[in-house]
Amino acid sequence: MRNLAERWGKLPAASPKTTRVYLFYASYSGYQVSQFRIIPGATPPQIELALSNAGKVETYGPKASIVVAPLKGLSINLHAAWLHAKYKEFLNGGGVGVDYSGHQLEYAPKFTSSATVDYERAMSDRIDGFGHVTVSHHSSQYSDSSNAAAFFQKGYTLVDARLRLGTPDGR
C-alpha cells in the first residue's frame, strides 16, 4: 500500500499483487453498553441514557484484502470481512428478566466489503490527473442491543468518487 506522500505524489511503478488474510478472536467479560431506557413513572414519559453491564461478548471472524497494481499509476484494492459479534451473556438487558444473550452487537454488520480503484497519470508535462472510486457495502445491522425490528437497518452500499488535477510539484 502507498503512504500519503506517494498517494498525492507520483505513484511507484507497477508491482505484483499483495494479499493479506487475518483471523481474529476476542472475548470480553464485564462488557459495558450504553442504552436508552424509559424512566419509570416519569410524566411526561422520558428517556435516559444508561450504562449497563452486558456481561460477556464474543467476536471473531476473517478479513482478507488484495492489492493489485497491474499498470504504472493504477492500483486496485479489494477487501472483505465477515464478523460474528454477539452477546454471550446479557441477563436483564432489556429490564429485569429480559435476556439479550445471543443478540447481535449494535452497529456490527456481519459482512463488509469494498473495492477501490486509483489511477494517476501525467496529462501533459505540466498537469497530472488523479481519479479515485470506492464502492463499499455493509450488510444489515441493529442500532440497539434488543435487536428489535424498530432498530434494524438494512444493508447499504456507498460510492465515493474523486477527480483531481494538479501540477507535478503537487499544486
mmCIF file of N, CA and C in Angstrom, residues 71-127:
data_model
loop_
_atom_site.group_PDB
_atom_site.id
_atom_site.type_symbol
_atom_site.label_atom_id
_atom_site.label_comp_id
_atom_site.label_asym_id
_atom_site.label_seq_id
_atom_site.Cartn_x
_atom_site.Cartn_y
_atom_site.Cartn_z
ATOM 1 N N LEU A 71 -0.741 -1.875 -13.702
ATOM 2 C CA LEU A 71 -0.095 -0.902 -14.586
ATOM 3 C C LEU A 71 0.475 0.219 -13.746
ATOM 4 N N LYS A 72 1.477 0.894 -14.269
ATOM 5 C CA LYS A 72 2.016 2.059 -13.574
ATOM 6 C C LYS A 72 0.900 3.088 -13.420
ATOM 7 N N GLY A 73 0.695 3.530 -12.179
ATOM 8 C CA GLY A 73 -0.329 4.530 -11.902
ATOM 9 C C GLY A 73 -1.696 3.965 -11.575
ATOM 10 N N LEU A 74 -1.892 2.658 -11.718
ATOM 11 C CA LEU A 74 -3.188 2.034 -11.446
ATOM 12 C C LEU A 74 -3.065 1.117 -10.238
ATOM 13 N N SER A 75 -3.963 1.305 -9.271
ATOM 14 C CA SER A 75 -3.989 0.480 -8.073
ATOM 15 C C SER A 75 -5.420 0.021 -7.822
ATOM 16 N N ILE A 76 -5.582 -1.276 -7.572
ATOM 17 C CA ILE A 76 -6.899 -1.852 -7.286
ATOM 18 C C ILE A 76 -6.810 -2.540 -5.922
ATOM 19 N N ASN A 77 -7.711 -2.154 -5.008
ATOM 20 C CA ASN A 77 -7.739 -2.695 -3.646
ATOM 21 C C ASN A 77 -9.089 -3.352 -3.396
ATOM 22 N N LEU A 78 -9.087 -4.612 -2.992
ATOM 23 C CA LEU A 78 -10.309 -5.342 -2.673
ATOM 24 C C LEU A 78 -10.231 -5.822 -1.226
ATOM 25 N N HIS A 79 -11.301 -5.614 -0.459
ATOM 26 C CA HIS A 79 -11.333 -6.001 0.951
ATOM 27 C C HIS A 79 -12.673 -6.669 1.259
ATOM 28 N N ALA A 80 -12.637 -7.661 2.126
ATOM 29 C CA ALA A 80 -13.871 -8.308 2.582
ATOM 30 C C ALA A 80 -13.661 -8.813 4.003
ATOM 31 N N ALA A 81 -14.718 -8.758 4.812
ATOM 32 C CA ALA A 81 -14.647 -9.246 6.187
ATOM 33 C C ALA A 81 -15.994 -9.824 6.590
ATOM 34 N N TRP A 82 -15.933 -10.867 7.404
ATOM 35 C CA TRP A 82 -17.123 -11.471 7.999
ATOM 36 C C TRP A 82 -16.955 -11.350 9.509
ATOM 37 N N LEU A 83 -18.020 -10.964 10.206
ATOM 38 C CA LEU A 83 -17.933 -10.706 11.641
ATOM 39 C C LEU A 83 -19.021 -11.444 12.410
ATOM 40 N N HIS A 84 -18.603 -12.199 13.395
ATOM 41 C CA HIS A 84 -19.505 -12.764 14.398
ATOM 42 C C HIS A 84 -19.310 -11.890 15.634
ATOM 43 N N ALA A 85 -20.353 -11.179 16.051
ATOM 44 C CA ALA A 85 -20.262 -10.291 17.221
ATOM 45 C C ALA A 85 -21.554 -10.407 18.002
ATOM 46 N N LYS A 86 -21.533 -11.210 19.067
ATOM 47 C CA LYS A 86 -22.757 -11.477 19.833
ATOM 48 C C LYS A 86 -22.521 -11.375 21.328
ATOM 49 N N TYR A 87 -23.620 -11.083 22.013
ATOM 50 C CA TYR A 87 -23.601 -11.127 23.470
ATOM 51 C C TYR A 87 -23.670 -12.594 23.879
ATOM 52 N N LYS A 88 -22.669 -13.082 24.563
ATOM 53 C CA LYS A 88 -22.717 -14.448 25.082
ATOM 54 C C LYS A 88 -23.598 -14.490 26.325
ATOM 55 N N GLU A 89 -23.569 -13.385 27.066
ATOM 56 C CA GLU A 89 -24.378 -13.297 28.282
ATOM 57 C C GLU A 89 -24.782 -11.846 28.492
ATOM 58 N N PHE A 90 -26.082 -11.591 28.482
ATOM 59 C CA PHE A 90 -26.590 -10.233 28.729
ATOM 60 C C PHE A 90 -27.925 -10.361 29.458
ATOM 61 N N LEU A 91 -27.853 -10.847 30.692
ATOM 62 C CA LEU A 91 -29.037 -11.026 31.524
ATOM 63 C C LEU A 91 -29.599 -9.660 31.898
ATOM 64 N N ASN A 92 -30.908 -9.542 31.932
ATOM 65 C CA ASN A 92 -31.607 -8.308 32.277
ATOM 66 C C ASN A 92 -31.260 -7.153 31.332
ATOM 67 N N GLY A 93 -30.890 -7.468 30.104
ATOM 68 C CA GLY A 93 -30.502 -6.446 29.121
ATOM 69 C C GLY A 93 -31.628 -5.496 28.761
ATOM 70 N N GLY A 94 -32.846 -5.983 28.789
ATOM 71 C CA GLY A 94 -33.995 -5.145 28.467
ATOM 72 C C GLY A 94 -34.853 -4.882 29.687
ATOM 73 N N GLY A 95 -34.271 -4.994 30.858
ATOM 74 C CA GLY A 95 -35.001 -4.849 32.113
ATOM 75 C C GLY A 95 -34.947 -6.163 32.869
ATOM 76 N N VAL A 96 -35.453 -6.171 34.079
ATOM 77 C CA VAL A 96 -35.409 -7.362 34.925
ATOM 78 C C VAL A 96 -36.111 -8.526 34.237
ATOM 79 N N GLY A 97 -35.408 -9.624 34.083
ATOM 80 C CA GLY A 97 -35.957 -10.827 33.471
ATOM 81 C C GLY A 97 -35.918 -10.856 31.952
ATOM 82 N N VAL A 98 -35.391 -9.821 31.294
ATOM 83 C CA VAL A 98 -35.320 -9.789 29.827
ATOM 84 C C VAL A 98 -33.880 -10.084 29.408
ATOM 85 N N ASP A 99 -33.693 -11.244 28.796
ATOM 86 C CA ASP A 99 -32.358 -11.747 28.457
ATOM 87 C C ASP A 99 -32.007 -11.424 27.005
ATOM 88 N N TYR A 100 -30.918 -10.686 26.793
ATOM 89 C CA TYR A 100 -30.440 -10.362 25.447
ATOM 90 C C TYR A 100 -29.274 -11.267 25.031
ATOM 91 N N SER A 101 -28.995 -12.298 25.790
ATOM 92 C CA SER A 101 -27.924 -13.235 25.425
ATOM 93 C C SER A 101 -28.197 -13.798 24.031
ATOM 94 N N GLY A 102 -27.155 -13.868 23.197
ATOM 95 C CA GLY A 102 -27.306 -14.374 21.837
ATOM 96 C C GLY A 102 -27.627 -13.293 20.816
ATOM 97 N N HIS A 103 -27.921 -12.078 21.265
ATOM 98 C CA HIS A 103 -28.230 -10.988 20.344
ATOM 99 C C HIS A 103 -26.953 -10.460 19.688
ATOM 100 N N GLN A 104 -27.126 -9.935 18.491
ATOM 101 C CA GLN A 104 -26.024 -9.328 17.745
ATOM 102 C C GLN A 104 -25.669 -7.985 18.383
ATOM 103 N N LEU A 105 -24.376 -7.656 18.452
ATOM 104 C CA LEU A 105 -23.948 -6.360 18.964
ATOM 105 C C LEU A 105 -24.445 -5.241 18.060
ATOM 106 N N GLU A 106 -24.604 -4.069 18.639
ATOM 107 C CA GLU A 106 -25.045 -2.903 17.893
ATOM 108 C C GLU A 106 -23.983 -2.491 16.879
ATOM 109 N N TYR A 107 -24.437 -2.008 15.734
ATOM 110 C CA TYR A 107 -23.560 -1.473 14.681
ATOM 111 C C TYR A 107 -22.473 -2.469 14.282
ATOM 112 N N ALA A 108 -22.821 -3.732 14.226
ATOM 113 C CA ALA A 108 -21.864 -4.783 13.876
ATOM 114 C C ALA A 108 -22.419 -5.593 12.698
ATOM 115 N N PRO A 109 -22.240 -5.086 11.464
ATOM 116 C CA PRO A 109 -22.718 -5.849 10.316
ATOM 117 C C PRO A 109 -21.956 -7.163 10.192
ATOM 118 N N LYS A 110 -22.637 -8.191 9.745
ATOM 119 C CA LYS A 110 -21.984 -9.493 9.609
ATOM 120 C C LYS A 110 -20.994 -9.524 8.455
ATOM 121 N N PHE A 111 -21.220 -8.697 7.436
ATOM 122 C CA PHE A 111 -20.343 -8.715 6.269
ATOM 123 C C PHE A 111 -20.062 -7.295 5.799
ATOM 124 N N THR A 112 -18.811 -7.014 5.503
ATOM 125 C CA THR A 112 -18.425 -5.744 4.891
ATOM 126 C C THR A 112 -17.457 -6.031 3.752
ATOM 127 N N SER A 113 -17.522 -5.196 2.738
ATOM 128 C CA SER A 113 -16.597 -5.354 1.606
ATOM 129 C C SER A 113 -16.395 -3.997 0.947
ATOM 130 N N SER A 114 -15.282 -3.875 0.236
ATOM 131 C CA SER A 114 -15.037 -2.647 -0.513
ATOM 132 C C SER A 114 -14.101 -2.928 -1.674
ATOM 133 N N ALA A 115 -14.217 -2.094 -2.681
ATOM 134 C CA ALA A 115 -13.330 -2.135 -3.841
ATOM 135 C C ALA A 115 -12.931 -0.693 -4.146
ATOM 136 N N THR A 116 -11.637 -0.461 -4.286
ATOM 137 C CA THR A 116 -11.127 0.875 -4.583
ATOM 138 C C THR A 116 -10.233 0.813 -5.803
ATOM 139 N N VAL A 117 -10.428 1.765 -6.700
ATOM 140 C CA VAL A 117 -9.564 1.898 -7.875
ATOM 141 C C VAL A 117 -9.007 3.317 -7.868
ATOM 142 N N ASP A 118 -7.677 3.421 -7.902
ATOM 143 C CA ASP A 118 -6.985 4.706 -8.005
ATOM 144 C C ASP A 118 -6.186 4.698 -9.297
ATOM 145 N N TYR A 119 -6.221 5.822 -9.997
ATOM 146 C CA TYR A 119 -5.434 5.929 -11.233
ATOM 147 C C TYR A 119 -4.854 7.333 -11.326
ATOM 148 N N GLU A 120 -3.562 7.390 -11.542
ATOM 149 C CA GLU A 120 -2.886 8.673 -11.690
ATOM 150 C C GLU A 120 -1.969 8.614 -12.899
ATOM 151 N N ARG A 121 -1.992 9.699 -13.669
ATOM 152 C CA ARG A 121 -1.095 9.772 -14.827
ATOM 153 C C ARG A 121 -0.861 11.224 -15.204
ATOM 154 N N ALA A 122 0.233 11.422 -15.880
ATOM 155 C CA ALA A 122 0.555 12.762 -16.378
ATOM 156 C C ALA A 122 -0.340 13.043 -17.575
ATOM 157 N N MET A 123 -1.051 14.169 -17.521
ATOM 158 C CA MET A 123 -1.908 14.566 -18.638
ATOM 159 C C MET A 123 -1.074 15.333 -19.671
ATOM 160 N N SER A 124 -0.055 16.010 -19.177
ATOM 161 C CA SER A 124 0.905 16.736 -20.009
ATOM 162 C C SER A 124 2.143 16.926 -19.141
ATOM 163 N N ASP A 125 3.124 17.655 -19.615
ATOM 164 C CA ASP A 125 4.313 17.881 -18.796
ATOM 165 C C ASP A 125 4.039 18.864 -17.654
ATOM 166 N N ARG A 126 2.863 19.511 -17.658
ATOM 167 C CA ARG A 126 2.527 20.485 -16.623
ATOM 168 C C ARG A 126 1.314 20.104 -15.773
ATOM 169 N N ILE A 127 0.573 19.099 -16.169
ATOM 170 C CA ILE A 127 -0.656 18.725 -15.466
ATOM 171 C C ILE A 127 -0.684 17.216 -15.207
#
